[in-house]
Amino acid sequence: MAQTAVAPSANPLLADWTGPAGGVPPWDKVRPELFPQAFQTTLAERTAEYRKIADNPAKPTFANTIVPIQLAGKRYGQVMTLFGVMTGNMNTPAYQKLDREWSPKFSAASDAITFDKPLFARIQAVYDARNSSGLDAQQIRLVTRIYDSYVRQGAKLNDAQKAQLSQYNQQLATQFSTFGEKLLADESKAISVTDEAQLAGLPDSVKAVAKAAAAERKLPGFAIVNTRSAVDPVLTYATDRALREKVWRAFVNRGGNGDANDTNATIAQIVKLRADRAHLLGFKTHADWRMQDTMAKTPAAAMDLMMRVWPAAKGRVAEEVADMQKIAGASLTIEPWDYRFYQEKVRKSRYDLDQAQLKPYFELGNIIQGSLYAANRLYGLNFKEITGTVPVFEPNMRVWSVTDKAGKDVGLFYRDDFARTGKRSGAWANTYRGQRGLAPAQLVLSSNNNNFAKGAPGEPILISLDDAQTLFHEFGHAIHAMLQNVQYPGLAGTPRDFVEYPSQVNEHWLLTRDVLDKYARHYQTKAAMPQDLLDKIEKSRTFNQGFATAEYLSSAIVDMKIHTVANGVIDPDKFEAATLAEIGMPKQLVMRHRVPQFQHLFSSDSYSAGYYSYLWSETMDADTFAAFEEAGSPWDKPTADKFARLLLSTGNETDRAEAYRAFRGRDPDVNALLKKRGFAPTQAAQDAK
């Protein structure tokens, strides 16, 4: 890509962030052609900052080594935030080209810092003297974590090993970009439907979304985009079984169609590179390496938890399929594209509850307000909408300023809620800038990103109960970021298997009577959800948990199995099939994320050997909400205050398992998880208590 001729001083990506909350990203000025210069400038700047730390002739101390490390690379971090968000939310061929070109360069530059001998010697000197140099507990923990991280990343390898490791990391960075590019191409496709009769059974709101998607793509009639938010309603409501199968196959085969967008070869390379890297670093498998800094600690511990729950999930699926088969009759055998359709019929039969009845009460704007209300009532966070006063990268985004219960500024909260071409699938939280107490202090810039379907202009945006739960889930991540109050950025993050805990806990407040009464209001009549409908939701809470648990757990088990193959040699499709056969995967459903499209695992290292973390977090989340129930109310203020103080505000300043024990007085009770999902306690779960 040709570099822009603009001078660095005039490049808006290199400018200080200005505006409220200590400065905001200049989203309105971000253009792909500005990034090469910004990358070059800030990479060089960061290298110089670390060089200054490494070459300091003074005796290494916490103040002259660890503190500067905490502050280094600020402008580089800002540029990478801008780039990361654009590639995730507004991707184009220009951004894909940049990602391909620069990802290995970023990896090499980071390795150069990790492998810098004088720098690591200074870190080691501070580490060796940590208990005799007057440091407080947080400073000792920070020094220890930095030292351990450098060692895990290869700082103690010899020069030849470091060169090899850097090659592995650069190759992985390239393959991650390739995987993301191929998957995005498959998810940008859509199934065209010209005969409206094929859409029989779909609610009008879903058809309106499909019509808008067709218009956007200049297609006649309707278009069903190959993303979960568009596909699930078709699988749930469409009476045309052939259409359901066609839509289902397109969705579950993303990345696995044997064409130019097939990801299997890319995944095989990623898995092999990860295994080779783990061996170089002295670990048996990639999973062993990745799990060093987790609560579970070992692949065996994670597998143990998953296999305690798997039999109950599988047994419940068999019950669910039997119930569906009774309704379907002998002339039809339940297949995966039938599951959601017939589960709705069972729900209607058993609870007199139709998901289509609920949608009119889940208007997006109201549910957003409900999430803000809950955060205010629980934690004292105050939200004031300031949309239109700060830059955004997409005109439908909304922004709030956030203050705490004392009126002190916390930061800003952004929402980017709608699906579009160039936006990756799923839902996620971003932190554009994390809180920091270390001078110069920083306020939070947090965001939530969803792929809700947007109808025609002026149409109400109605979301499903599942979507509403996703909204509360992602907002839980934002709450975690906004309540954080740490001194050092190096103690801000948490173990991967803790990350989903605050978000999963937050889901519970959606279905509290208070939130539903106030915010689940009919989009036309404004009437509150009738009590009998509320009662039906309550009674059906554990409905279909076999499906939900099995599709998730199978994905997590396959992830762990892939990343415990010692030599890293796999055929992804065959490995998936063999693993599912080994655990007895019910044939009526598929993994929530099949291997060829498993973005959590193959777009970065982030969740690799870590997808189990949702279940690990859920053992804490279910037990945490039980603490509120034991206190007599989901709004019990002393419990909320204690939860925020010990677990939400402290980042990684203390061991997370110890922090949980301080909150609950014991380790999590696995039976709380089983109860939440409607499974009977098992003997294995009893043994785990």
XYZ file of C-alpha atoms in Angstrom:
689
model
C 0.000 0.000 0.000
C 1.337 3.426 -0.922
C 2.166 5.528 2.078
C 0.325 8.807 2.497
C 2.391 11.931 1.895
C 1.015 13.695 4.959
C 3.644 14.780 7.496
C 3.620 12.865 10.801
C 2.640 16.036 12.609
C -0.470 16.240 10.430
C -1.460 12.567 10.650
C -4.598 12.462 12.845
C -3.774 8.915 13.958
C -0.652 10.299 15.650
C -2.376 13.240 17.321
C -3.108 13.311 21.035
C -6.655 12.197 21.754
C -8.719 15.236 22.709
C -12.237 15.774 24.018
C -14.046 14.464 27.105
C -12.808 11.784 29.528
C -9.176 12.678 28.932
C -9.448 12.382 25.163
C -11.332 10.126 22.741
C -10.375 8.226 19.567
C -10.596 10.348 16.389
C -12.878 7.851 14.665
C -14.087 10.391 12.117
C -10.536 10.863 10.809
C -9.450 7.230 10.544
C -8.557 6.121 7.003
C -6.596 3.034 5.960
C -3.969 4.981 4.027
C -2.920 6.804 7.214
C -1.894 3.639 9.059
C 1.493 2.726 7.493
C 3.043 5.981 8.628
C 1.374 5.705 12.041
C 2.662 2.137 12.437
C 6.226 3.067 11.483
C 6.299 6.136 13.704
C 4.860 4.537 16.823
C 6.804 1.279 16.483
C 10.031 3.286 16.358
C 8.861 5.427 19.262
C 8.034 2.388 21.399
C 11.371 0.756 20.563
C 13.176 3.927 21.655
C 11.223 4.034 24.925
C 12.220 0.467 25.781
C 15.796 1.118 24.631
C 16.002 3.983 27.107
C 14.823 1.690 29.925
C 17.269 -1.059 28.929
C 20.257 1.290 28.606
C 19.714 3.143 31.870
C 23.121 2.997 33.644
C 21.546 3.319 37.097
C 20.981 0.262 39.273
C 17.665 -1.394 38.278
C 14.793 -0.452 40.572
C 11.028 -0.635 40.499
C 10.891 3.123 39.820
C 13.391 3.240 36.952
C 12.498 -0.057 35.279
C 9.025 -1.380 36.083
C 7.177 1.960 36.152
C 8.573 3.084 32.747
C 7.595 -0.308 31.298
C 4.039 0.346 32.508
C 3.982 3.670 30.649
C 5.846 2.710 27.458
C 4.157 2.470 24.069
C 1.175 4.730 24.714
C 0.905 6.098 21.166
C 1.542 2.674 19.668
C -1.280 1.303 21.811
C -3.623 4.030 20.623
C -2.847 3.366 16.957
C -3.300 -0.383 17.466
C -6.656 0.248 19.140
C -7.803 2.230 16.113
C -6.575 -0.451 13.722
C -7.985 -3.366 15.714
C -11.435 -1.814 15.885
C -11.493 -0.969 12.187
C -10.482 -4.503 11.176
C -13.153 -5.956 13.467
C -15.992 -3.515 12.848
C -15.411 -1.823 9.471
C -13.202 -4.211 7.512
C -12.461 -3.600 3.841
C -9.907 -5.004 1.374
C -7.645 -2.064 2.247
C -7.652 -3.004 5.935
C -7.186 -6.685 5.096
C -4.120 -5.810 3.041
C -2.705 -3.784 5.921
C -3.389 -6.630 8.341
C -1.603 -9.154 6.127
C 1.391 -6.875 5.641
C 1.821 -5.560 9.158
C 0.759 -8.375 11.519
C 4.099 -10.209 11.251
C 5.925 -6.896 11.717
C 4.004 -6.203 14.931
C 4.879 -9.693 16.146
C 8.575 -9.251 15.345
C 8.680 -5.875 17.093
C 7.086 -7.290 20.252
C 9.498 -10.224 20.230
C 12.434 -7.828 19.917
C 11.357 -6.221 23.200
C 10.800 -9.552 24.962
C 14.148 -10.900 23.745
C 16.169 -7.772 24.640
C 18.880 -9.095 26.985
C 19.750 -5.822 28.796
C 16.045 -5.098 29.320
C 15.325 -8.545 30.728
C 18.454 -8.362 32.900
C 17.017 -5.239 34.528
C 13.629 -6.913 35.017
C 15.334 -9.955 36.537
C 17.391 -7.767 38.874
C 14.237 -6.092 40.204
C 12.553 -9.496 40.440
C 15.459 -11.040 42.359
C 15.369 -8.171 44.880
C 11.579 -7.944 45.068
C 11.287 -9.137 48.663
C 14.148 -7.023 50.008
C 13.676 -3.649 48.315
C 10.740 -2.192 50.229
C 8.065 -2.971 47.658
C 4.437 -3.312 48.705
C 2.299 -6.365 47.896
C 0.934 -4.939 44.635
C 4.381 -3.937 43.428
C 5.767 -7.389 44.224
C 2.851 -8.991 42.361
C 3.423 -6.693 39.364
C 7.157 -7.435 39.221
C 6.475 -11.166 39.498
C 3.857 -11.114 36.759
C 6.065 -9.118 34.377
C 9.013 -11.435 34.998
C 6.894 -14.574 34.559
C 5.363 -13.189 31.365
C 8.771 -12.458 29.813
C 9.970 -15.960 30.695
C 6.793 -17.532 29.250
C 7.338 -15.553 26.051
C 10.913 -16.804 25.631
C 13.180 -14.231 27.288
C 15.476 -16.962 28.670
C 15.983 -18.805 25.369
C 19.319 -18.694 23.565
C 19.755 -16.546 20.463
C 19.020 -19.330 17.984
C 15.894 -20.349 19.879
C 14.728 -16.738 20.026
C 15.136 -16.395 16.267
C 13.112 -19.569 15.729
C 10.412 -18.449 18.163
C 10.108 -15.097 16.436
C 9.641 -16.912 13.124
C 6.854 -19.020 14.625
C 5.135 -15.923 16.023
C 5.357 -14.048 12.725
C 4.021 -17.019 10.781
C 1.151 -17.354 13.246
C 0.312 -13.658 12.910
C 0.081 -14.115 9.135
C -2.103 -17.209 9.446
C -4.441 -15.484 11.919
C -4.995 -12.708 9.363
C -5.595 -15.245 6.594
C -8.126 -17.148 8.701
C -10.069 -13.982 9.569
C -10.107 -12.806 5.970
C -11.430 -16.120 4.649
C -14.113 -16.431 7.311
C -15.307 -12.865 6.810
C -15.711 -13.582 3.098
C -17.932 -16.595 3.841
C -19.965 -14.659 6.411
C -20.576 -11.853 3.931
C -22.537 -14.199 1.670
C -26.334 -14.351 1.676
C -29.039 -16.740 0.475
C -31.465 -15.020 -1.865
C -35.176 -15.777 -1.523
C -37.449 -14.378 -4.219
C -40.638 -16.237 -3.300
C -42.043 -14.834 -0.053
C -44.018 -18.050 0.424
C -40.727 -19.744 1.309
C -40.562 -17.474 4.364
C -43.833 -18.749 5.798
C -43.746 -18.790 9.580
C -41.225 -15.972 9.934
C -42.378 -12.993 12.022
C -42.853 -9.776 10.056
C -39.897 -8.206 11.865
C -37.575 -10.973 10.623
C -38.881 -10.657 7.064
C -38.324 -6.892 7.224
C -34.695 -7.488 8.147
C -34.278 -9.963 5.262
C -35.853 -7.479 2.862
C -33.492 -4.729 4.030
C -30.514 -7.089 3.629
C -31.561 -7.823 0.040
C -31.933 -4.128 -0.733
C -28.456 -3.448 0.686
C -27.031 -6.129 -1.618
C -29.168 -5.012 -4.585
C -30.887 -8.416 -4.669
C -34.572 -9.011 -5.430
C -36.915 -10.096 -2.654
C -35.204 -11.193 0.536
C -31.685 -12.129 1.647
C -30.688 -14.303 4.596
C -27.185 -13.249 5.548
C -24.775 -15.947 6.709
C -24.534 -14.686 10.305
C -26.063 -16.096 13.478
C -28.467 -13.197 14.073
C -29.995 -13.704 10.611
C -29.858 -17.503 10.520
C -31.270 -18.432 13.938
C -34.733 -16.873 13.356
C -35.059 -18.805 10.091
C -34.127 -22.069 11.814
C -36.608 -21.280 14.580
C -39.673 -20.160 12.634
C -39.497 -21.100 8.937
C -41.986 -23.850 8.093
C -40.182 -24.586 4.805
C -37.889 -27.438 5.856
C -35.838 -27.282 2.657
C -35.086 -23.606 3.307
C -34.090 -24.401 6.884
C -31.671 -27.062 5.684
C -30.186 -24.786 3.019
C -29.659 -21.945 5.497
C -28.282 -24.295 8.155
C -25.787 -25.915 5.785
C -24.513 -22.558 4.559
C -24.019 -21.408 8.138
C -22.374 -24.483 9.675
C -20.072 -24.958 6.678
C -18.565 -21.468 6.794
C -14.861 -21.871 6.166
C -15.263 -25.516 5.185
C -16.516 -25.583 1.607
C -13.323 -26.627 -0.182
C -13.128 -23.324 -2.045
C -10.835 -20.294 -1.881
C -12.296 -19.406 1.518
C -11.711 -22.846 3.052
C -9.833 -22.440 6.332
C -8.785 -26.046 7.018
C -5.239 -25.757 5.662
C -4.771 -22.479 7.527
C -5.978 -24.061 10.779
C -3.675 -27.062 10.340
C -0.723 -24.694 9.999
C -1.785 -22.702 13.068
C -2.102 -25.822 15.225
C 1.300 -27.161 14.083
C 3.032 -23.813 14.652
C 1.506 -23.581 18.124
C 2.729 -27.058 19.044
C 6.233 -26.322 17.752
C 6.312 -23.060 19.683
C 5.201 -24.789 22.891
C 7.974 -27.388 22.530
C 10.558 -24.653 21.981
C 9.377 -22.960 25.174
C 9.649 -26.200 27.133
C 6.000 -27.282 27.248
C 4.435 -30.559 26.170
C 1.521 -28.936 24.334
C 0.119 -25.553 23.382
C -2.583 -26.006 26.018
C 0.016 -26.540 28.745
C 1.770 -23.325 27.700
C -1.391 -21.234 27.380
C -2.825 -22.333 30.711
C 0.141 -21.320 32.881
C -1.579 -18.061 33.827
C -5.122 -19.335 34.330
C -7.234 -20.340 37.300
C -7.530 -23.919 36.032
C -3.721 -24.157 35.594
C -3.774 -27.420 33.594
C -5.637 -28.927 30.622
C -6.585 -31.857 32.864
C -8.385 -29.586 35.342
C -10.362 -27.917 32.555
C -11.246 -31.254 30.955
C -12.279 -32.617 34.339
C -14.874 -29.875 34.789
C -16.171 -30.232 31.236
C -16.516 -33.995 31.466
C -18.440 -33.671 34.742
C -21.099 -31.649 32.953
C -21.057 -33.397 29.548
C -23.031 -36.545 30.516
C -25.856 -34.438 31.970
C -25.963 -32.289 28.829
C -25.987 -35.315 26.544
C -28.719 -36.974 28.574
C -30.848 -33.850 28.442
C -30.438 -33.642 24.653
C -31.845 -37.167 24.365
C -34.884 -36.083 26.391
C -35.318 -32.943 24.265
C -35.088 -34.897 21.015
C -37.659 -37.420 22.260
C -40.054 -34.575 23.088
C -39.543 -33.034 19.644
C -39.916 -36.359 17.876
C -43.345 -36.856 19.466
C -44.514 -33.608 17.901
C -42.795 -34.212 14.545
C -44.295 -37.679 14.189
C -42.947 -40.863 12.663
C -42.714 -39.440 9.142
C -39.836 -37.108 10.047
C -36.578 -37.755 11.877
C -35.213 -34.752 13.776
C -32.141 -33.355 12.034
C -29.958 -30.413 13.121
C -31.925 -27.974 10.933
C -35.101 -29.084 12.726
C -33.887 -28.631 16.300
C -34.739 -24.981 16.849
C -38.003 -25.264 14.908
C -39.344 -28.186 16.928
C -37.943 -26.971 20.228
C -40.214 -23.940 19.764
C -43.161 -26.252 19.272
C -42.250 -28.101 22.484
C -41.883 -24.786 24.307
C -45.310 -23.749 23.075
C -46.806 -27.092 24.069
C -45.170 -27.316 27.495
C -45.187 -23.702 28.641
C -47.667 -22.090 26.238
C -44.740 -19.824 25.380
C -43.825 -18.788 21.871
C -40.593 -16.835 21.361
C -42.440 -14.712 18.814
C -44.694 -13.562 21.667
C -41.659 -12.184 23.489
C -40.014 -10.178 20.715
C -42.473 -7.252 20.780
C -41.429 -6.681 24.407
C -37.702 -6.640 23.682
C -37.214 -3.378 21.828
C -33.480 -2.716 21.631
C -33.556 0.813 23.051
C -35.586 -0.291 26.058
C -33.320 -3.241 26.817
C -30.268 -0.983 26.635
C -31.944 1.309 29.163
C -32.671 -1.709 31.343
C -28.996 -2.672 31.356
C -28.001 0.864 32.388
C -30.666 0.872 35.093
C -29.341 -2.366 36.586
C -25.740 -1.083 36.599
C -26.867 2.088 38.336
C -28.933 0.302 40.954
C -26.272 -2.296 41.715
C -23.066 -0.296 41.469
C -24.043 3.367 41.419
C -22.847 3.954 37.845
C -24.598 6.898 36.165
C -25.019 7.172 32.396
C -25.705 10.319 30.370
C -26.100 9.915 26.625
C -23.786 12.195 24.620
C -24.321 10.676 21.164
C -23.468 13.223 18.493
C -20.881 15.078 20.565
C -17.895 12.733 20.103
C -16.523 11.031 16.976
C -17.824 7.579 15.997
C -16.909 5.313 13.084
C -20.503 4.412 12.142
C -23.528 6.733 12.249
C -25.756 4.352 14.252
C -23.354 4.199 17.201
C -24.404 5.595 20.577
C -22.202 7.004 23.350
C -22.688 7.716 27.074
C -20.563 9.528 29.633
C -20.236 7.557 32.868
C -19.804 8.749 36.448
C -19.636 6.798 39.696
C -21.921 7.070 42.721
C -19.890 10.017 44.020
C -20.280 11.860 40.709
C -16.650 11.289 39.746
C -15.872 10.739 36.056
C -15.391 7.095 35.072
C -15.156 7.467 31.296
C -17.254 6.830 28.183
C -19.279 3.870 26.955
C -19.845 3.233 23.218
C -22.331 0.889 21.505
C -22.039 -0.472 17.946
C -25.037 -2.773 17.740
C -25.844 -3.637 14.127
C -24.640 -6.217 11.630
C -23.126 -5.005 8.375
C -20.772 -6.143 5.652
C -17.183 -5.952 6.892
C -18.052 -6.506 10.551
C -16.958 -9.760 12.121
C -19.654 -12.062 13.454
C -20.706 -12.512 17.055
C -20.727 -10.099 19.964
C -17.782 -8.704 21.896
C -16.524 -5.969 24.173
C -13.601 -3.663 23.420
C -11.746 -1.386 25.766
C -10.418 1.492 23.699
C -8.514 2.643 26.776
C -8.275 1.003 30.190
C -8.417 2.689 33.587
C -5.091 3.466 35.237
C -4.265 5.102 38.562
C -0.549 5.455 37.806
C 0.204 9.038 36.765
C -0.819 10.249 34.299
C -4.100 8.603 35.303
C -6.530 7.384 32.638
C -10.307 7.112 32.420
C -12.057 4.179 30.737
C -13.257 4.122 27.146
C -15.328 0.931 26.856
C -17.466 -0.431 24.031
C -19.955 -3.179 23.247
C -20.336 -4.613 19.758
C -23.222 -6.757 18.520
C -24.626 -8.014 15.244
C -28.309 -7.330 15.762
C -30.334 -7.218 12.578
C -31.438 -3.719 11.624
C -34.694 -3.374 9.739
C -35.853 -0.663 7.375
C -35.587 2.994 8.472
C -38.254 3.812 11.045
C -38.925 0.166 11.877
C -38.631 -0.810 15.561
C -35.602 -2.945 16.355
C -36.959 -5.996 18.134
C -34.508 -8.531 19.510
C -34.963 -12.050 20.831
C -34.606 -13.113 24.438
C -31.261 -14.690 23.471
C -30.134 -11.387 21.960
C -31.211 -9.538 25.097
C -29.140 -11.943 27.190
C -26.183 -11.341 24.880
C -26.638 -7.597 25.373
C -26.521 -7.970 29.152
C -23.554 -10.346 28.839
C -21.424 -7.931 26.834
C -22.456 -5.074 29.087
C -21.089 -7.122 31.992
C -17.656 -6.829 30.373
C -18.144 -3.065 30.143
C -19.187 -2.858 33.807
C -16.029 -4.783 34.729
C -13.930 -2.230 32.817
C -15.806 0.741 34.278
C -15.561 -0.425 37.893
C -11.877 -1.252 37.640
C -9.719 0.765 40.022
C -6.100 -0.344 39.733
C -2.836 1.530 40.017
C -0.751 -0.370 37.468
C -1.880 -1.427 33.961
C 0.051 -4.672 34.397
C -2.417 -5.665 37.116
C -5.516 -4.709 35.136
C -6.068 -7.881 33.136
C -7.428 -11.126 34.530
C -6.876 -14.802 33.696
C -8.716 -15.961 30.582
C -10.946 -18.255 32.634
C -12.005 -15.321 34.828
C -12.740 -12.888 31.978
C -16.224 -14.225 31.222
C -17.250 -14.312 34.881
C -18.385 -10.664 35.286
C -20.232 -10.793 31.957
C -22.020 -14.055 32.743
C -23.035 -12.820 36.183
C -24.592 -9.745 34.602
C -26.934 -11.849 32.458
C -28.927 -12.744 35.577
C -30.375 -9.250 36.007
C -32.160 -9.237 32.640
C -34.785 -11.669 33.911
C -35.347 -10.019 37.267
C -38.941 -8.903 37.651
C -37.853 -5.318 38.230
C -35.993 -4.990 34.913
C -38.680 -6.832 32.954
C -41.503 -4.789 34.503
C -39.785 -1.491 33.734
C -38.144 -2.145 30.377
C -39.729 -5.195 28.688
C -42.593 -3.122 27.292
C -44.576 -3.709 24.125
C -43.108 -1.578 21.358
C -46.585 -0.508 20.147
C -48.813 -0.326 23.231
C -46.002 0.438 25.746
C -47.739 -2.023 28.079
C -45.577 -3.969 30.495
C -45.099 -7.652 29.807
C -48.148 -9.452 31.252
C -47.592 -11.347 34.468
C -48.543 -14.662 32.889
C -45.853 -14.183 30.231
C -43.315 -13.334 32.929
C -44.318 -16.499 34.768
C -43.896 -18.566 31.601
C -40.385 -17.181 31.076
C -39.526 -18.008 34.666
C -40.850 -21.566 34.379
C -39.044 -22.173 31.087
C -35.655 -20.839 32.203
C -33.963 -24.222 32.038
C -35.795 -25.268 28.868
C -33.515 -26.467 26.061
C -30.418 -26.473 28.272
C -29.374 -29.793 26.776
C -28.960 -28.144 23.380
C -27.349 -24.976 24.758
C -24.895 -26.861 26.957
C -23.986 -29.549 24.428
C -23.340 -27.169 21.529
C -21.068 -25.065 23.747
C -19.322 -27.907 25.600
C -18.589 -29.864 22.428
C -16.829 -26.761 21.069
C -14.802 -26.351 24.262
C -13.842 -30.035 24.389
C -12.724 -30.038 20.744
C -10.660 -26.898 21.408
C -8.838 -28.554 24.305
C -8.366 -31.826 22.421
C -6.881 -30.002 19.410
C -4.423 -28.115 21.551
C -3.280 -31.156 23.516
C -2.116 -33.036 20.395
C 1.574 -33.162 21.240
C 2.970 -32.933 17.696
C 0.252 -30.556 16.493
C -0.418 -32.559 13.329
C -4.150 -32.711 12.594
C -6.604 -32.767 9.732
C -9.148 -30.300 11.183
C -12.286 -31.817 9.635
C -11.323 -35.401 10.490
C -10.159 -34.438 13.976
C -13.459 -32.707 14.695
C -15.468 -35.716 13.511
C -13.334 -38.201 15.472
C -13.473 -36.170 18.687
C -17.241 -35.756 18.489
C -17.636 -39.489 17.893
C -15.385 -40.201 20.881
C -17.527 -38.142 23.269
C -20.815 -39.353 21.781
C -22.013 -36.076 20.276
C -25.769 -36.281 19.597
C -26.317 -36.328 15.837
C -29.200 -33.854 16.070
C -26.933 -30.859 16.704
C -23.514 -29.474 15.848
C -20.871 -27.585 17.761
C -21.718 -23.947 18.371
C -18.506 -23.130 16.514
C -17.338 -25.802 14.110
C -13.576 -25.924 13.684
C -13.402 -24.244 10.220
C -15.156 -21.133 11.590
C -13.913 -21.185 15.201
C -12.901 -17.535 15.347
C -12.206 -17.644 19.098
C -9.380 -20.101 18.440
C -7.887 -19.150 15.113
C -8.112 -15.376 14.656
C -5.556 -14.976 17.474
C -4.144 -16.926 20.408
C -6.704 -15.308 22.696
C -9.140 -18.157 23.439
C -7.015 -21.039 22.138
C -7.098 -23.841 24.726
C -9.366 -21.432 26.549
C -12.913 -21.824 25.290
C -13.578 -23.882 28.423
C -13.328 -20.575 30.297
C -17.036 -19.830 29.809
C -17.891 -22.940 31.828
C -15.161 -22.287 34.396
C -16.486 -18.750 34.810
C -20.039 -20.047 35.019
C -19.234 -22.109 38.099
C -18.431 -18.783 39.778
C -21.240 -16.847 38.106
C -24.014 -19.222 39.178
C -22.653 -19.351 42.714
C -22.322 -15.550 42.809
C -25.956 -14.953 41.921
C -26.827 -17.535 44.559
C -25.174 -15.168 47.067
C -27.689 -12.465 46.114
C -30.546 -14.958 46.410
C -29.326 -16.042 49.838
C -29.280 -12.370 50.857
C -32.954 -12.134 49.882
C -32.827 -10.000 46.732
C -30.970 -9.716 43.407
C -30.547 -6.042 44.358
C -29.052 -6.626 47.817
C -26.712 -3.660 48.215
C -24.186 -5.113 50.696
C -23.702 -8.122 48.407
C -23.332 -5.898 45.329
C -20.836 -3.669 47.138
C -18.798 -6.662 48.285
C -18.865 -8.205 44.801
C -17.685 -4.945 43.213
C -15.024 -4.279 45.844
C -13.446 -7.733 45.893
C -13.949 -8.995 42.346
C -14.898 -6.297 39.840
C -12.669 -3.378 40.833
C -9.427 -5.200 41.570
C -8.279 -6.474 38.169
C -5.457 -8.896 38.908
C -4.141 -7.138 42.009
C -4.853 -10.304 43.986
C -5.117 -13.956 43.050
C -8.594 -14.395 41.560
C -9.325 -17.674 43.356
C -8.397 -16.042 46.669
C -10.546 -13.026 45.817
C -13.490 -15.325 45.107
C -12.999 -17.110 48.417
C -12.905 -13.729 50.169
C -16.256 -12.892 48.544
C -18.034 -16.218 49.047
C -16.139 -17.710 51.978
C -15.325 -20.844 49.959
C -14.596 -22.127 46.469
C -17.420 -22.095 43.883
C -20.107 -24.743 44.274
C -20.377 -26.717 41.036
C -23.943 -27.628 41.968
C -24.947 -23.978 41.525
C -23.990 -24.316 37.859
C -25.922 -27.562 37.485
C -28.963 -25.993 39.156
C -28.792 -22.953 36.872
C -28.857 -25.229 33.836
C -31.573 -27.418 35.294
C -29.396 -30.498 35.728
C -29.512 -32.683 38.809
C -26.357 -32.582 40.946
C -24.045 -35.433 40.008
C -21.836 -37.466 42.296
C -18.839 -36.008 40.456
C -20.097 -32.544 41.225
C -20.605 -33.508 44.848
C -17.030 -34.772 44.954
C -15.809 -31.441 43.529
C -17.326 -29.393 46.331
